[in-house]
Short mmCIF file of C-alpha atoms in Angstrom, two decimals:
data_model
loop_
_atom_site.label_atom_id
_atom_site.label_comp_id
_atom_site.label_asym_id
_atom_site.label_seq_id
_atom_site.Cartn_x
_atom_site.Cartn_y
_atom_site.Cartn_z
CA UNK I 1046 11.39 -24.00 17.89
CA UNK I 1047 9.17 -26.67 16.40
CA UNK I 1048 5.39 -26.99 16.29
CA UNK I 1049 3.88 -30.28 15.16
CA UNK I 1050 7.06 -31.06 13.25
CA UNK I 1051 7.13 -27.66 11.56
CA UNK I 1052 10.30 -25.65 12.10
CA UNK I 1053 9.79 -22.08 13.25
CA UNK I 1054 12.69 -19.86 12.18
CA UNK I 1055 14.27 -17.62 14.80
CA UNK I 1056 13.51 -14.51 12.83
CA UNK I 1057 11.08 -11.60 12.74
CA UNK I 1058 8.63 -9.81 10.52
CA UNK I 1059 9.41 -6.17 9.93
CA UNK I 1060 6.47 -3.79 9.81
CA UNK I 1061 5.85 -0.11 9.33
CA UNK I 1062 3.90 2.75 10.81
CA UNK I 1063 0.73 3.44 8.87
CA UNK I 1064 -2.47 5.42 9.17
CA UNK I 1065 -5.67 3.46 9.40
CA UNK I 1066 -9.41 3.89 9.45
CA UNK I 1067 -12.49 1.77 9.79
CA UNK I 1068 -15.72 2.24 7.85
CA UNK I 1069 -18.98 0.43 8.51
CA UNK I 1070 -20.86 -0.44 5.34
CA UNK I 1071 -24.52 -1.41 5.63
CA UNK I 1072 -27.11 -2.32 3.05
CA UNK I 1073 -30.52 -3.86 2.63
CA UNK I 1074 -28.93 -7.26 3.20
CA UNK I 1075 -25.47 -8.78 3.60
CA UNK I 1076 -25.25 -9.58 -0.09
CA UNK I 1077 -25.33 -5.91 -1.00
CA UNK I 1078 -23.15 -4.87 1.91
CA UNK I 1079 -20.55 -7.28 0.55
CA UNK I 1080 -21.03 -5.98 -2.98
CA UNK I 1081 -20.23 -2.47 -1.74
CA UNK I 1082 -17.39 -3.51 0.55
CA UNK I 1083 -15.80 -5.83 -2.01
CA UNK I 1084 -15.75 -2.98 -4.51
CA UNK I 1085 -14.34 -0.57 -1.92
CA UNK I 1086 -11.56 -2.95 -0.89
CA UNK I 1087 -10.84 -4.11 -4.43
CA UNK I 1088 -7.41 -3.29 -5.88
CA UNK I 1089 -6.13 -2.51 -2.41
CA UNK I 1090 -3.57 -5.24 -1.81
CA UNK I 1091 -0.45 -3.16 -1.39
CA UNK I 1092 0.38 0.50 -0.92
CA UNK I 1093 3.11 0.07 -3.51
CA UNK I 1094 0.67 0.05 -6.39
CA UNK I 1095 -2.76 0.68 -4.93
CA UNK I 1096 -2.26 3.60 -2.56
CA UNK I 1097 -4.01 1.80 0.27
CA UNK I 1098 -4.30 -1.66 1.72
CA UNK I 1099 -7.86 -2.54 2.59
CA UNK I 1100 -9.99 -5.49 3.51
CA UNK I 1101 -13.18 -6.63 5.13
CA UNK I 1102 -12.62 -7.06 8.85
CA UNK I 1103 -15.84 -8.87 9.75
CA UNK I 1104 -19.59 -9.12 9.31
CA UNK I 1105 -21.87 -7.05 11.51
CA UNK I 1106 -25.35 -7.98 12.63
CA UNK I 1107 -28.17 -5.46 12.39
CA UNK I 1108 -27.79 -4.82 16.14
CA UNK I 1109 -24.20 -3.70 15.65
CA UNK I 1110 -24.74 -1.11 12.92
CA UNK I 1111 -25.87 2.50 13.26
CA UNK I 1112 -28.86 2.16 10.95
CA UNK I 1113 -29.99 -1.27 12.14
CA UNK I 1114 -29.23 -3.02 8.87
CA UNK I 1115 -26.74 -5.84 8.30
CA UNK I 1116 -23.27 -4.80 7.28
CA UNK I 1117 -19.54 -5.32 7.28
CA UNK I 1118 -16.65 -3.37 8.71
CA UNK I 1119 -13.81 -2.37 6.42
CA UNK I 1120 -10.29 -1.48 7.50
CA UNK I 1121 -8.13 0.69 5.27
CA UNK I 1122 -4.47 1.55 5.72
CA UNK I 1123 -2.05 3.91 3.99
CA UNK I 1124 1.47 5.16 4.54
CA UNK I 1125 0.25 8.68 5.25
CA UNK I 1126 -2.87 10.57 6.20
CA UNK I 1127 -3.10 12.47 2.90
CA UNK I 1128 -3.19 9.31 0.79
CA UNK I 1129 -5.63 7.67 3.14
CA UNK I 1130 -7.99 10.63 2.89
CA UNK I 1131 -7.76 10.74 -0.91
CA UNK I 1132 -8.27 7.02 -1.33
CA UNK I 1133 -11.15 6.87 1.12
CA UNK I 1134 -13.00 9.66 -0.64
CA UNK I 1135 -12.40 8.15 -4.08
CA UNK I 1136 -13.51 4.69 -3.01
CA UNK I 1137 -16.53 6.10 -1.16
CA UNK I 1138 -17.58 7.94 -4.29
CA UNK I 1139 -17.04 5.14 -6.77
CA UNK I 1140 -17.92 2.08 -4.69
CA UNK I 1141 -20.34 2.99 -1.88
CA UNK I 1142 -22.28 5.90 -3.35
CA UNK I 1143 -22.84 3.83 -6.47
CA UNK I 1144 -23.92 0.61 -4.76
CA UNK I 1145 -27.68 0.11 -4.38
CA UNK I 1146 -28.96 0.50 -0.78
CA UNK I 1147 -25.46 0.91 0.67
CA UNK I 1148 -24.71 3.35 3.49
CA UNK I 1149 -21.43 4.24 5.19
CA UNK I 1150 -20.65 5.12 8.80
CA UNK I 1151 -17.69 5.85 10.98
CA UNK I 1152 -16.26 2.70 12.51
CA UNK I 1153 -13.59 4.12 14.77
CA UNK I 1154 -13.34 6.95 17.28
CA UNK I 1155 -10.43 9.34 17.08
CA UNK I 1156 -9.61 12.99 17.51
CA UNK I 1157 -8.33 12.89 13.93
CA UNK I 1158 -11.36 12.89 11.67
CA UNK I 1159 -11.23 12.35 7.92
CA UNK I 1160 -13.91 12.90 5.35
CA UNK I 1161 -16.37 10.11 4.68
CA UNK I 1162 -19.33 11.92 3.13
CA UNK I 1163 -18.22 15.47 3.87
CA UNK I 1164 -17.40 16.29 0.26
CA UNK I 1165 -19.46 13.54 -1.35
CA UNK I 1166 -22.55 15.42 -0.26
CA UNK I 1167 -22.14 17.84 -3.13
CA UNK I 1168 -23.25 15.04 -5.42
CA UNK I 1169 -26.70 15.99 -4.13
CA UNK I 1170 -26.46 19.20 -6.16
CA UNK I 1171 -27.98 21.28 -3.39
CA UNK I 1172 -30.66 18.77 -2.46
CA UNK I 1173 -28.50 17.00 0.14
CA UNK I 1174 -29.82 17.08 3.69
CA UNK I 1175 -27.68 17.27 6.82
CA UNK I 1176 -28.86 15.66 10.05
CA UNK I 1177 -27.16 16.10 13.40
CA UNK I 1178 -28.15 13.15 15.60
CA UNK I 1179 -26.78 12.26 19.05
CA UNK I 1180 -25.04 8.90 19.37
CA UNK I 1181 -25.33 6.53 22.35
CA UNK I 1182 -22.97 8.79 24.32
CA UNK I 1183 -25.00 11.89 23.57
CA UNK I 1184 -22.37 13.25 21.18
CA UNK I 1185 -23.84 14.76 18.04
CA UNK I 1186 -22.85 13.03 14.82
CA UNK I 1187 -23.44 14.61 11.44
CA UNK I 1188 -24.98 12.55 8.68
CA UNK I 1189 -25.66 13.42 5.06
CA UNK I 1190 -28.67 12.22 3.14
CA UNK I 1191 -27.93 12.47 -0.55
CA UNK I 1192 -30.78 11.92 -3.00
CA UNK I 1193 -29.93 9.15 -5.47
CA UNK I 1194 -31.98 7.14 -7.91
CA UNK I 1195 -32.69 4.26 -5.50
CA UNK I 1196 -33.79 6.59 -2.70
CA UNK I 1197 -31.29 8.21 -0.36
CA UNK I 1198 -27.59 7.57 0.11
CA UNK I 1199 -26.89 7.91 3.81
CA UNK I 1200 -23.39 8.57 5.05
CA UNK I 1201 -21.77 9.92 8.16
CA UNK I 1202 -19.75 13.07 7.57
CA UNK I 1203 -16.42 11.80 8.89
CA UNK I 1204 -14.71 8.78 10.35
CA UNK I 1205 -11.74 8.48 12.65
CA UNK I 1206 -8.13 8.08 11.56
CA UNK I 1207 -5.68 6.34 13.87
CA UNK I 1208 -2.05 5.33 13.97
CA UNK I 1209 -1.71 1.75 12.79
CA UNK I 1210 0.84 -0.83 11.66
CA UNK I 1211 1.20 -2.48 8.29
CA UNK I 1212 3.34 -5.29 7.03
CA UNK I 1213 3.20 -7.94 9.74
CA UNK I 1214 3.82 -11.20 7.97
CA UNK I 1215 4.88 -14.79 8.00
CA UNK I 1216 5.95 -17.26 5.35
CA UNK I 1217 4.71 -20.80 4.99
CA UNK I 1218 7.25 -23.14 3.40
CA UNK I 1219 6.29 -26.60 2.21
CA UNK I 1220 6.97 -29.46 -0.10
CA UNK I 1221 4.26 -28.67 -2.65
CA UNK I 1222 2.19 -25.74 -3.86
CA UNK I 1223 -1.22 -27.32 -3.00
CA UNK I 1224 -0.07 -28.22 0.51
CA UNK I 1225 1.22 -24.74 1.23
CA UNK I 1226 -1.96 -23.18 -0.10
CA UNK I 1227 -4.07 -25.47 2.08
CA UNK I 1228 -2.06 -24.44 5.14
CA UNK I 1229 -2.45 -20.76 4.23
CA UNK I 1230 -6.18 -21.19 3.83
CA UNK I 1231 -6.36 -22.72 7.30
CA UNK I 1232 -4.33 -19.82 8.66
CA UNK I 1233 -6.57 -17.21 7.01
CA UNK I 1234 -9.73 -18.84 8.33
CA UNK I 1235 -8.34 -18.63 11.87
CA UNK I 1236 -7.04 -15.09 11.42
CA UNK I 1237 -10.36 -13.79 10.10
CA UNK I 1238 -11.76 -14.28 13.59
CA UNK I 1239 -9.29 -11.79 15.06
CA UNK I 1240 -10.60 -8.20 15.23
CA UNK I 1241 -8.70 -5.09 14.14
CA UNK I 1242 -6.67 -6.81 11.40
CA UNK I 1243 -6.93 -7.48 7.70
CA UNK I 1244 -4.95 -9.63 5.31
CA UNK I 1245 -5.13 -7.44 2.18
CA UNK I 1246 -3.86 -9.79 -0.53
CA UNK I 1247 -6.11 -12.01 -2.67
CA UNK I 1248 -7.70 -14.54 -0.36
CA UNK I 1249 -5.34 -13.18 2.31
CA UNK I 1250 -2.30 -14.84 0.70
CA UNK I 1251 0.53 -13.43 -1.43
CA UNK I 1252 2.85 -15.54 -3.54
CA UNK I 1253 5.05 -12.75 -4.88
CA UNK I 1254 7.05 -11.61 -1.89
CA UNK I 1255 9.55 -8.94 -2.81
CA UNK I 1256 12.99 -7.72 -1.89
CA UNK I 1257 14.15 -4.12 -2.01
CA UNK I 1258 15.82 -3.14 -5.28
CA UNK I 1259 16.36 -4.77 -8.64
CA UNK I 1260 18.94 -5.18 -11.36
CA UNK I 1261 16.73 -2.87 -13.40
CA UNK I 1262 17.32 0.74 -12.33
CA UNK I 1263 13.66 1.76 -12.60
CA UNK I 1264 12.43 -1.03 -10.35
CA UNK I 1265 12.54 -0.33 -6.62
CA UNK I 1266 11.38 -3.82 -5.68
CA UNK I 1267 11.70 -7.20 -7.30
CA UNK I 1268 11.02 -10.86 -6.62
CA UNK I 1269 12.29 -12.26 -3.34
CA UNK I 1270 14.70 -14.62 -5.08
CA UNK I 1271 16.05 -16.07 -1.86
CA UNK I 1272 12.61 -17.62 -1.30
CA UNK I 1273 11.88 -18.61 -4.91
CA UNK I 1274 12.03 -22.42 -5.09
CA UNK I 1275 12.90 -22.54 -8.78
CA UNK I 1276 16.05 -20.48 -8.17
CA UNK I 1277 17.45 -22.68 -5.42
CA UNK I 1278 20.52 -23.58 -7.39
CA UNK I 1279 21.11 -20.17 -8.88
CA UNK I 1280 20.92 -17.55 -6.11
CA UNK I 1281 21.87 -17.35 -2.44
CA UNK I 1282 18.80 -19.25 -1.34
CA UNK I 1283 17.00 -19.49 1.99
CA UNK I 1284 15.40 -22.77 1.00
CA UNK I 1285 16.32 -26.41 1.51
CA UNK I 1286 16.06 -28.67 -1.49
CA UNK I 1287 12.79 -30.19 -0.17
CA UNK I 1288 10.96 -26.84 -0.24
CA UNK I 1289 8.96 -26.49 -3.42
CA UNK I 1290 6.61 -23.64 -2.58
CA UNK I 1291 6.51 -20.57 -0.32
CA UNK I 1292 3.54 -18.32 0.37
CA UNK I 1293 3.23 -15.27 2.57
CA UNK I 1294 0.44 -13.87 4.68
CA UNK I 1295 0.65 -10.12 5.21
CA UNK I 1296 -1.25 -8.47 8.07
CA UNK I 1297 -2.20 -4.86 8.68
CA UNK I 1298 -3.68 -3.98 12.03
CA UNK I 1299 -4.58 -1.25 14.43
CA UNK I 1300 -2.04 -2.19 17.11
CA UNK I 1301 1.08 -4.32 17.55
CA UNK I 1302 -0.82 -6.73 19.79
CA UNK I 1303 -3.60 -7.19 17.22
CA UNK I 1304 -1.11 -8.17 14.53
CA UNK I 1305 0.91 -10.36 16.90
CA UNK I 1306 -2.22 -12.24 17.95
CA UNK I 1307 -3.32 -12.78 14.36
CA UNK I 1308 0.17 -14.05 13.47
CA UNK I 1309 0.07 -16.45 16.40
CA UNK I 1310 -3.29 -17.98 15.52
CA UNK I 1311 -2.39 -18.05 11.83
CA UNK I 1312 0.92 -19.82 12.34
CA UNK I 1313 -0.65 -22.26 14.78
CA UNK I 1314 -3.42 -23.05 12.30
CA UNK I 1315 -0.91 -23.60 9.49
CA UNK I 1316 1.24 -25.79 11.72
CA UNK I 1317 -1.77 -27.80 12.87
CA UNK I 1318 -1.61 -29.58 9.50
CA UNK I 1319 1.85 -30.75 10.49
CA UNK I 1320 5.02 -31.77 8.71
CA UNK I 1321 3.34 -34.89 7.40
CA UNK I 1322 1.03 -32.64 5.38
CA UNK I 1323 4.05 -31.08 3.73
CA UNK I 1324 4.40 -27.99 5.92
CA UNK I 1325 8.08 -27.80 6.79
CA UNK I 1326 8.97 -24.31 7.95
CA UNK I 1327 7.52 -20.99 9.06
CA UNK I 1328 9.63 -17.93 8.47
CA UNK I 1329 9.06 -14.20 8.15
CA UNK I 1330 10.02 -11.34 5.87
CA UNK I 1331 12.25 -8.53 6.98
CA UNK I 1332 14.76 -6.05 5.64
CA UNK I 1333 17.44 -6.70 8.23
CA UNK I 1334 15.54 -4.64 10.77
CA UNK I 1335 16.67 -1.32 9.36
CA UNK I 1336 13.55 -0.08 7.58
CA UNK I 1337 10.50 -0.96 9.67
CA UNK I 1338 9.68 0.46 13.08
CA UNK I 1339 8.09 -2.77 14.34
CA UNK I 1340 9.63 -6.21 14.70
CA UNK I 1341 7.39 -9.23 15.22
CA UNK I 1342 9.65 -11.98 16.56
CA UNK I 1343 8.15 -15.35 15.73
CA UNK I 1344 9.43 -17.25 18.76
CA UNK I 1345 8.36 -14.54 21.16
CA UNK I 1346 4.86 -14.34 19.67
CA UNK I 1347 4.36 -18.09 19.63
CA UNK I 1348 5.39 -18.23 23.29
CA UNK I 1349 2.46 -15.95 23.97
CA UNK I 1350 4.36 -12.69 24.41
CA UNK I 1351 2.21 -10.53 22.17
CA UNK I 1352 3.51 -7.21 23.44
CA UNK I 1353 6.73 -8.03 21.61
CA UNK I 1354 9.51 -5.63 20.88
CA UNK I 1355 8.91 -2.49 18.91
CA UNK I 1356 11.93 -0.60 17.69
CA UNK I 1357 12.00 3.12 17.26
CA UNK C 770 -29.87 11.24 36.49
CA UNK C 771 -30.05 14.35 38.65
CA UNK C 772 -32.29 17.11 37.45
CA UNK C 773 -33.15 20.69 38.19
CA UNK C 774 -36.91 20.92 38.69
CA UNK C 775 -39.04 24.03 38.27
CA UNK C 776 -42.53 23.35 39.60
CA UNK C 777 -45.01 26.02 38.52
CA UNK C 778 -46.89 27.54 41.45
CA UNK C 779 -50.64 27.22 41.14
CA UNK C 780 -50.99 30.86 42.13
CA UNK C 781 -49.35 32.09 38.95
CA UNK C 782 -51.85 33.33 36.36
CA UNK C 783 -49.86 35.83 34.27
CA UNK C 784 -47.83 34.88 31.17
CA UNK C 785 -44.24 34.13 32.13
CA UNK C 786 -41.18 34.23 29.88
CA UNK C 787 -38.85 31.34 30.61
CA UNK C 788 -36.02 32.12 28.22
CA UNK C 789 -33.52 32.39 31.08
CA UNK C 790 -34.12 28.82 32.22
CA UNK C 791 -32.02 26.79 29.83
CA UNK C 792 -29.29 24.34 30.93
CA UNK C 793 -26.62 26.53 29.37
CA UNK C 794 -27.87 29.66 31.16
CA UNK C 795 -28.14 27.90 34.50
CA UNK C 796 -24.84 26.07 34.31
CA UNK C 797 -22.60 26.77 37.31
CA UNK C 798 -25.26 28.62 39.29
CA UNK C 799 -26.25 27.68 42.83
CA UNK C 800 -29.87 27.06 43.81
CA UNK C 801 -30.18 30.44 45.62
CA UNK C 802 -28.73 32.20 42.56
CA UNK C 803 -31.21 30.43 40.32
CA UNK C 804 -34.14 31.33 42.58
CA UNK C 805 -33.08 34.97 42.50
CA UNK C 806 -32.92 35.17 38.71
CA UNK C 807 -35.31 37.71 37.19
CA UNK C 808 -37.75 36.35 34.62
CA UNK C 809 -39.22 39.79 33.95
CA UNK C 810 -39.63 43.09 35.73
CA UNK C 811 -42.24 41.69 38.09
CA UNK C 812 -41.11 38.13 38.66
CA UNK C 813 -38.12 36.31 39.98
CA UNK C 814 -37.80 32.56 39.52
CA UNK C 815 -38.82 32.02 43.14
CA UNK C 816 -42.04 34.00 42.59
CA UNK C 817 -43.14 31.61 39.87
CA UNK C 818 -41.57 28.24 40.61
CA UNK C 819 -40.66 25.99 43.47
CA UNK C 820 -37.10 25.05 42.56
CA UNK C 821 -35.57 21.75 43.65
CA UNK C 822 -32.68 19.56 42.62
CA UNK C 823 -29.35 20.81 41.41
CA UNK C 824 -28.04 22.62 38.38
CA UNK C 825 -27.41 19.97 35.74
CA UNK C 826 -27.80 19.46 32.05
CA UNK C 827 -31.40 18.33 32.55
CA UNK C 828 -34.02 20.94 33.41
CA UNK C 829 -37.59 19.80 34.15
CA UNK C 830 -40.71 21.96 34.24
CA UNK C 831 -43.46 20.38 36.32
CA UNK C 832 -47.15 21.25 36.43
CA UNK C 833 -46.46 23.35 33.36
CA UNK C 834 -49.30 25.36 31.86
CA UNK C 835 -49.63 27.29 28.59
CA UNK C 836 -48.73 30.53 30.31
CA UNK C 837 -45.06 29.51 30.25
CA UNK C 838 -43.59 30.97 27.08
CA UNK C 839 -40.18 30.79 25.42
CA UNK C 840 -39.16 27.60 27.21
CA UNK C 841 -35.86 26.47 25.71
CA UNK C 842 -35.30 29.73 23.87
CA UNK C 843 -31.77 29.68 22.42
CA UNK C 844 -31.06 26.49 24.29
CA UNK C 845 -27.63 25.19 23.31
CA UNK C 846 -27.01 21.97 25.22
CA UNK C 847 -28.54 19.45 27.60
CA UNK C 848 -32.17 18.53 27.92
CA UNK C 849 -35.39 20.22 28.95
CA UNK C 850 -38.47 18.18 29.80
CA UNK C 851 -41.85 19.84 30.13
CA UNK C 852 -44.35 17.85 32.19
CA UNK C 853 -47.61 19.45 31.08
CA UNK C 854 -48.43 22.08 28.48
CA UNK C 855 -46.27 24.95 27.30
CA UNK C 856 -47.03 28.31 25.75
CA UNK C 857 -45.77 30.07 22.66
CA UNK C 858 -42.26 29.97 21.20
CA UNK C 859 -41.37 26.69 22.88
CA UNK C 860 -37.91 25.74 21.64
CA UNK C 861 -37.67 28.92 19.60
CA UNK C 862 -34.19 29.67 18.29
CA UNK C 863 -32.89 26.43 19.75
CA UNK C 864 -29.23 25.88 18.97
CA UNK C 865 -28.75 22.39 20.36
CA UNK C 866 -29.82 19.85 22.94
CA UNK C 867 -33.12 18.05 23.33
CA UNK C 868 -36.43 19.58 24.41
CA UNK C 869 -39.35 17.28 25.19
CA UNK C 870 -42.86 18.55 25.86
CA UNK C 871 -45.15 15.86 27.18
CA UNK C 872 -48.24 17.97 26.60
CA UNK C 873 -49.38 20.54 24.07
CA UNK C 874 -47.54 23.67 22.99
CA UNK C 875 -48.78 27.06 21.86
CA UNK C 876 -47.92 28.95 18.70
CA UNK C 877 -44.59 29.12 16.91
CA UNK C 878 -42.94 26.13 18.55
CA UNK C 879 -39.43 25.80 17.13
CA UNK C 880 -39.56 29.25 15.58
CA UNK C 881 -36.19 30.06 13.95
CA UNK C 882 -34.75 26.91 15.46
CA UNK C 883 -31.22 26.27 14.15
CA UNK C 884 -30.10 23.00 15.69
CA UNK C 885 -31.18 20.33 18.19
CA UNK C 886 -34.18 18.11 18.68
CA UNK C 887 -37.60 19.38 19.75
CA UNK C 888 -40.13 16.66 20.56
CA UNK C 889 -43.76 17.49 21.24
CA UNK C 890 -45.92 14.62 22.41
CA UNK C 891 -49.16 16.59 22.25
CA UNK C 892 -50.64 19.09 19.77
CA UNK C 893 -49.12 22.32 18.51
CA UNK C 894 -50.65 25.71 17.88
CA UNK C 895 -50.33 27.67 14.66
CA UNK C 896 -47.07 28.47 12.90
CA UNK C 897 -45.23 25.48 14.30
CA UNK C 898 -41.64 25.44 12.94
CA UNK C 899 -42.03 28.91 11.45
CA UNK C 900 -38.79 30.23 9.99
CA UNK C 901 -37.02 27.11 11.22
CA UNK C 902 -33.44 27.04 9.91
CA UNK C 903 -32.41 23.46 10.73
CA UNK C 904 -32.78 20.73 13.30
CA UNK C 905 -35.46 18.15 13.98
CA UNK C 906 -38.95 18.85 15.29
CA UNK C 907 -41.28 15.95 16.03
CA UNK C 908 -44.98 16.13 16.83
CA UNK C 909 -47.05 13.13 17.92
CA UNK C 910 -50.29 15.11 18.14
CA UNK C 911 -51.97 17.41 15.66
CA UNK C 912 -50.40 20.49 14.16
CA UNK C 913 -52.13 23.81 13.70
CA UNK C 914 -52.50 26.03 10.66
CA UNK C 915 -49.58 27.45 8.69
CA UNK C 916 -47.20 24.69 9.71
CA UNK C 917 -43.60 25.36 8.68
CA UNK C 918 -44.31 28.89 7.46
CA UNK C 919 -41.04 30.27 6.12
CA UNK C 920 -39.21 27.10 7.14
CA UNK C 921 -35.82 27.02 5.40
CA UNK C 922 -34.18 23.72 6.33
CA UNK C 923 -34.67 21.00 8.89
CA UNK C 924 -37.03 18.10 9.42
CA UNK C 925 -40.58 18.02 10.72
CA UNK C 926 -41.52 14.53 11.80
CA UNK C 927 -45.27 14.11 12.12
CA UNK C 928 -47.58 11.27 13.07
CA UNK C 929 -50.66 13.04 11.77
CA UNK C 930 -50.90 14.51 8.28
CA UNK C 931 -50.80 18.30 8.44
CA UNK C 932 -53.35 20.69 6.99
CA UNK C 933 -52.50 20.84 3.25
CA UNK C 934 -50.72 23.98 2.08
CA UNK C 935 -49.63 25.08 -1.39
CA UNK C 936 -46.18 25.99 -0.09
CA UNK C 937 -45.28 22.33 0.52
CA UNK C 938 -44.64 19.92 -2.36
CA UNK C 939 -45.51 16.24 -2.13
CA UNK C 940 -42.48 14.06 -2.92
CA UNK C 941 -44.25 10.75 -2.33
CA UNK C 942 -43.76 7.80 -0.02
CA UNK C 943 -40.32 6.52 0.98
CA UNK C 944 -38.54 4.19 3.37
CA UNK C 945 -35.67 6.20 4.83
CA UNK C 946 -32.88 4.33 6.69
CA UNK C 947 -31.71 7.50 8.45
CA UNK C 948 -34.88 7.38 10.56
CA UNK C 949 -33.53 4.32 12.31
CA UNK C 950 -30.55 6.35 13.50
CA UNK C 951 -32.86 9.11 14.65
CA UNK C 952 -35.12 6.64 16.47
CA UNK C 953 -32.08 5.07 18.13
CA UNK C 954 -31.23 8.48 19.58
CA UNK C 955 -34.82 8.72 20.91
CA UNK C 956 -34.50 5.38 22.73
CA UNK C 957 -32.51 6.98 25.54
CA UNK C 958 -35.27 9.52 26.19
CA UNK C 959 -38.16 9.26 28.63
CA UNK C 960 -40.67 10.02 25.91
CA UNK C 961 -43.31 8.44 23.73
CA UNK C 962 -40.94 9.20 20.85
CA UNK C 963 -38.77 6.31 22.11
CA UNK C 964 -41.41 3.92 20.76
CA UNK C 965 -41.25 5.11 17.15
CA UNK C 966 -40.16 2.48 14.63
CA UNK C 967 -41.94 3.46 11.43
CA UNK C 968 -39.46 4.17 8.65
CA UNK C 969 -42.03 4.60 5.90
CA UNK C 970 -42.91 8.24 5.44
CA UNK C 971 -44.56 10.64 3.04
CA UNK C 972 -42.07 13.38 2.24
CA UNK C 973 -43.06 16.97 1.60
CA UNK C 974 -40.54 19.67 0.69
CA UNK C 975 -41.01 23.37 1.31
CA UNK C 976 -41.58 26.16 2.18
CA UNK C 977 -41.24 26.90 -1.52
CA UNK C 978 -42.09 30.56 -1.05
CA UNK C 979 -38.62 30.81 0.48
CA UNK C 980 -35.52 28.64 0.40
CA UNK C 981 -37.57 25.46 0.19
CA UNK C 982 -34.96 23.06 1.58
CA UNK C 983 -37.01 21.88 4.56
CA UNK C 984 -38.94 18.65 4.77
CA UNK C 985 -42.05 17.30 6.44
CA UNK C 986 -42.03 13.56 7.00
CA UNK C 987 -45.43 12.10 7.82
CA UNK C 988 -45.22 8.62 9.29
CA UNK C 989 -47.21 5.90 7.61
CA UNK C 990 -50.05 4.54 9.72
CA UNK C 991 -49.56 1.01 8.32
#
């Protein structure tokens, strides 16, 4: 397969089952909603070292938020429900409670509810106030009003937790580092418009893809040498001699179709720059198909089949 | 939305207890069964009200007068609308749902209320929100003496400043974002409360002779 002169490898991205949640962060204005959300989603690039993968999904207008203030929605993913709960509570306490004018609300419906402000309320030292208020469907939602120095910190008691998928990805291979980065930036801009997904790495792009294992016994992952351009002559490489840089975009999302769609628009945006702009190949990261439950086949996705094949 | 309507007969002059007529009590009953319900030793429902509509989550009292007491007593779910005035203990011991009174209420509205939303568009008698445990009670009109006597928790939302009492402590003026969420929930209601937008309030905390975790929020007139 070839798009605009860019070769699309006949391969797949291998992704994993995760647990996910969405939190709506509002504030006096977007600036402070971003301050809160950026703090909350900071140091959340990979579950390997951060516990969770998190990112800002999109901006919300005042009409779209529970308290009628501008805000952003945040998606957060973890390998298990326990870690997700712990990380959400910690980040709520250190990043949202602390941020002037910020408030937090549930952003996703689910039978599985996890604590948002349920335990944080005790910060109020007995002066916290509970309010049970019906939502648009007439279902009572519990909110906590916690007295803080700037007024009141308002938070919903819980938010929903859902089954999700993490680790969708594709690789952009090109003839120079600046050209590959430009293509990745174009891809990220297009992918940001897709709901229900985040690209958790810095700017949405990761340059340090990894393989399982290492020559060092204590390391369980190490650099993906097959895709490292400077090792082309040393290791069993996946790269032609004209490839000088490889970058990866990792996607976490609520459903297979969400991730597949974001991969499609991202790859198409990267390829729109064309081979003449130094973009030579699109590939994807996998572990031979043995570890992840979900396989995102590049050709299938780019042909518009977003349902794809999910392995057990 | 279908409703179950109790229209008060003009012939009725005695005080009537309406505690049996909540959506949760009437759920699953047929119209004849509802008409046959006893309100007290002397009165069945049919003696006091013309009953129309069907049993639903929304109960309406029409041509209501202050002789109807205990409307919404221990109400758990659904909605009650009172077209007219109501008597004492309106919404007392409420445990959920929404009760709207479009007129005035008597004494001890919301007494020992635990949960739910009680909205009074008119004035209240004395001891409004007495011993209230939680929930939200709004009053667009004036409130009588000894407001919130023994009130433990919960929110009193007032348009008019109450009669000052030493058992309530002034915590100053604030702009509270949670009110927007509360007002949003009012938007769906056929009530003057649906028009509220004021988020600036004077906050009083009390009743300090007891637990003292309740609040009175008086809307700014600006």
